[in-house]
One Martini backbone bead per residue (centre of mass of N, CA, C, O) as a GRO file, in nm:
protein
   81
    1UNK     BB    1   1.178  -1.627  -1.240
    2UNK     BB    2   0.903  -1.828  -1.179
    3UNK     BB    3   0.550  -1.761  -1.091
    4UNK     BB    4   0.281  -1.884  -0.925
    5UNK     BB    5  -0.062  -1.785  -0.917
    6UNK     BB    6  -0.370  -1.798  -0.713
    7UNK     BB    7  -0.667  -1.634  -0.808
    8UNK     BB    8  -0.899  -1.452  -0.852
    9UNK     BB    9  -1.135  -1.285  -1.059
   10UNK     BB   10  -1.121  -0.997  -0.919
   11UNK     BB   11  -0.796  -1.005  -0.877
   12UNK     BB   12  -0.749  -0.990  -1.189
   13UNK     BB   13  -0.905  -0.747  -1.284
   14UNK     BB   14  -0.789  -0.545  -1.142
   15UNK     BB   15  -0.491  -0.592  -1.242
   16UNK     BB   16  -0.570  -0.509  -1.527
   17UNK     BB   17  -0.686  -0.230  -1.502
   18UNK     BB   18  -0.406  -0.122  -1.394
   19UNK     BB   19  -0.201  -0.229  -1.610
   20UNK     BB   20  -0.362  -0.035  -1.827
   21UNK     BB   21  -0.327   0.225  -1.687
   22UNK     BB   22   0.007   0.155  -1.750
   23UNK     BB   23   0.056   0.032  -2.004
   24UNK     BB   24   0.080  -0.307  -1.932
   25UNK     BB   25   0.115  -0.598  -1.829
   26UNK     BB   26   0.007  -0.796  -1.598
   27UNK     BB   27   0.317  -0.933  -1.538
   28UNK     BB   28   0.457  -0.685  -1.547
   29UNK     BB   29   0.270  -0.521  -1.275
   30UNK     BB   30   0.304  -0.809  -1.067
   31UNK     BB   31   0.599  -0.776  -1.057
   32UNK     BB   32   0.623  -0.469  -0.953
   33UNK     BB   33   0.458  -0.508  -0.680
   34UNK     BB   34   0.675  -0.716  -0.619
   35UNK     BB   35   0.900  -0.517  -0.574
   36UNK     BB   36   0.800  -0.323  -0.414
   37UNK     BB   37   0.718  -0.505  -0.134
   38UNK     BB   38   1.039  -0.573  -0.090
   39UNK     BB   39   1.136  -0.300  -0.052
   40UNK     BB   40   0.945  -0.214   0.174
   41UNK     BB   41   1.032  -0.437   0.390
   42UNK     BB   42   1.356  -0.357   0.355
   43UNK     BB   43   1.267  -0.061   0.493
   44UNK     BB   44   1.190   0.170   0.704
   45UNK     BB   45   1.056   0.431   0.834
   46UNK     BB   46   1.115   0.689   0.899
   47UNK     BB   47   1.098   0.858   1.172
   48UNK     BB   48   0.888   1.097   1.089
   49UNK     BB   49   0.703   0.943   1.007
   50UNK     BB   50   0.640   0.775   1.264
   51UNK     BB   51   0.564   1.048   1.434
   52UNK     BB   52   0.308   1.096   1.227
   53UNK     BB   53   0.142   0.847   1.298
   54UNK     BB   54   0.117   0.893   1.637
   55UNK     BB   55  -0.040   1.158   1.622
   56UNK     BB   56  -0.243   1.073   1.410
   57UNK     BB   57  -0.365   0.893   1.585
   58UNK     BB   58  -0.426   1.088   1.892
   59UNK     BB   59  -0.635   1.277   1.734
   60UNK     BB   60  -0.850   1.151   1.654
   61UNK     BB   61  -0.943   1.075   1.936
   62UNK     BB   62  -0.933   1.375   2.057
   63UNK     BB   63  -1.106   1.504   1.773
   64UNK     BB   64  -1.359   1.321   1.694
   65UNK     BB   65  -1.190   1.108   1.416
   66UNK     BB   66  -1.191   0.980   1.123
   67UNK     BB   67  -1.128   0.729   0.845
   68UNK     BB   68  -1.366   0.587   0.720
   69UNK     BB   69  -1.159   0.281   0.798
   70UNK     BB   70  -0.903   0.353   0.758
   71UNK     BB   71  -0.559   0.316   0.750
   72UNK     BB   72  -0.264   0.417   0.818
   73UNK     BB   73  -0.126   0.167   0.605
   74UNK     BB   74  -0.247   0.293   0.378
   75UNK     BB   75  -0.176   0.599   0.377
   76UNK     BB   76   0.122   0.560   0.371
   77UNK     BB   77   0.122   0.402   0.071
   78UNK     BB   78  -0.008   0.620  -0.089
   79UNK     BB   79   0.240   0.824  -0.010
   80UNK     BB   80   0.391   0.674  -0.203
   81UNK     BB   81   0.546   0.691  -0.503
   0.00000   0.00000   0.00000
């Protein structure tokens, strides 16, 4: 299957950048970005990783702590292999 994307000037250096610190090319990358997000949306999050979220949350509130303007599910997609 071919897709056409398009993108910004920015997220295509962007993708560049990565593709080659990955050693493969740009197409090769963004297939690969795009079957992990396919495989990610296909199955939910183990019931610990959502209670560790959960816990998470109400703790920076709790402990008038910040993550900096980041969000959980950056730090869980972080934690991914």
């Amino acid at each position: 299957m071919t897709i056409t994307l398009e993108i910004g000037l920015e997220l295509e250096a962007e993708l560049a950048r990565q593709a080659a610190a990955h050693g493969v090319g740009i197409d090769a990358y963004a297939a690969s970005l795009l079957g992990e997000a396919a495989r990610a949306k296909s199955s939910p999050p183990a019931k610990d990783v959502v209670e560790a979220i959960e816990r998470l949350k109400t703790f920076g509130n709790t402990h008038g702590l910040s993550l900096g303007g980041m969000m959980i599910r950056e730090l869980r997609h972080e934690a991914r292999p």
